């Protein structure tokens, strides 16, 4: 008998699939996609830098490039657009 996934697990899978879809549509690089995933989960640039072993300035540069490619100007705008399309 197949196991059922909880609502939280389904939401996480959906969000992960959505992140991949958005990243591909915006032509994000592999590293930008990794940073985008952290942003979508609510992490700040310092946390992202530490997790990916990059400098905070590099993390901020990736974030600026992601915003530019997605046509948004803030983290809130980015998250709103993700949630709206879910």
Coordinates of C-alpha atoms in Angstrom, one line a residue:
X1 CA 0.0 0.0 0.0
X2 CA 1.4 3.4 -1.0
X3 CA 2.1 5.9 1.8
X4 CA 0.4 9.2 1.8
X5 CA 2.4 12.3 2.2
X6 CA 1.4 15.1 4.6
X7 CA 0.2 18.4 3.3
X8 CA 3.5 20.0 4.3
X9 CA 5.5 17.4 2.3
X10 CA 3.2 18.0 -0.7
X11 CA 3.6 21.8 -0.4
X12 CA 7.4 21.4 -0.2
X13 CA 7.5 19.2 -3.3
X14 CA 5.2 21.6 -5.2
X15 CA 7.3 24.6 -4.1
X16 CA 10.5 22.8 -5.1
X17 CA 9.1 22.0 -8.5
X18 CA 7.8 25.5 -8.9
X19 CA 11.2 26.9 -8.0
X20 CA 12.8 24.8 -10.7
X21 CA 10.2 25.8 -13.2
X22 CA 10.6 29.5 -12.5
X23 CA 14.5 29.2 -12.5
X24 CA 14.4 27.5 -15.9
X25 CA 12.0 30.0 -17.4
X26 CA 14.2 32.9 -16.1
X27 CA 17.4 31.2 -17.4
X28 CA 19.0 31.3 -13.9
X29 CA 22.4 29.7 -13.6
X30 CA 22.9 26.6 -11.5
X31 CA 24.3 28.8 -8.6
X32 CA 21.5 31.4 -9.0
X33 CA 19.0 28.5 -8.8
X34 CA 20.6 27.3 -5.5
X35 CA 20.4 30.9 -4.1
X36 CA 16.9 31.3 -5.4
X37 CA 15.9 28.1 -3.5
X38 CA 17.2 29.5 -0.3
X39 CA 15.5 32.9 -0.9
X40 CA 12.2 31.1 -1.6
X41 CA 12.5 29.3 1.8
X42 CA 13.0 32.6 3.5
X43 CA 16.7 32.7 4.2
X44 CA 18.8 35.9 4.2
X45 CA 22.0 36.6 2.3
X46 CA 24.3 35.9 5.3
X47 CA 22.7 32.4 5.8
X48 CA 22.9 31.7 2.1
X49 CA 26.6 32.8 2.0
X50 CA 27.5 30.5 4.9
X51 CA 25.6 27.6 3.5
X52 CA 27.0 27.8 0.0
X53 CA 30.6 28.7 1.2
X54 CA 30.6 32.0 -0.7
X55 CA 31.2 35.5 0.5
X56 CA 28.3 37.6 1.6
X57 CA 29.0 40.0 -1.3
X58 CA 28.8 37.2 -3.8
X59 CA 25.5 36.0 -2.3
X60 CA 24.1 39.6 -2.6
X61 CA 25.3 39.8 -6.2
X62 CA 23.5 36.5 -7.0
X63 CA 20.4 37.9 -5.3
X64 CA 20.5 41.1 -7.4
X65 CA 20.9 39.1 -10.6
X66 CA 18.0 36.9 -9.7
X67 CA 15.8 39.9 -9.0
X68 CA 16.8 41.4 -12.3
X69 CA 16.1 38.2 -14.3
X70 CA 12.7 37.7 -12.6
X71 CA 11.7 41.4 -12.9
X72 CA 11.3 42.0 -9.2
X73 CA 12.8 44.6 -6.9
X74 CA 12.5 42.9 -3.4
X75 CA 12.3 39.6 -1.6
X76 CA 8.7 40.4 -0.7
X77 CA 7.8 40.9 -4.3
X78 CA 9.5 37.7 -5.3
X79 CA 7.8 35.7 -2.6
X80 CA 4.4 37.2 -3.5
X81 CA 4.8 36.2 -7.1
X82 CA 5.8 32.6 -6.1
X83 CA 2.8 32.3 -3.7
X84 CA 0.4 33.8 -6.2
X85 CA 1.4 31.2 -8.8
X86 CA 1.2 28.2 -6.5

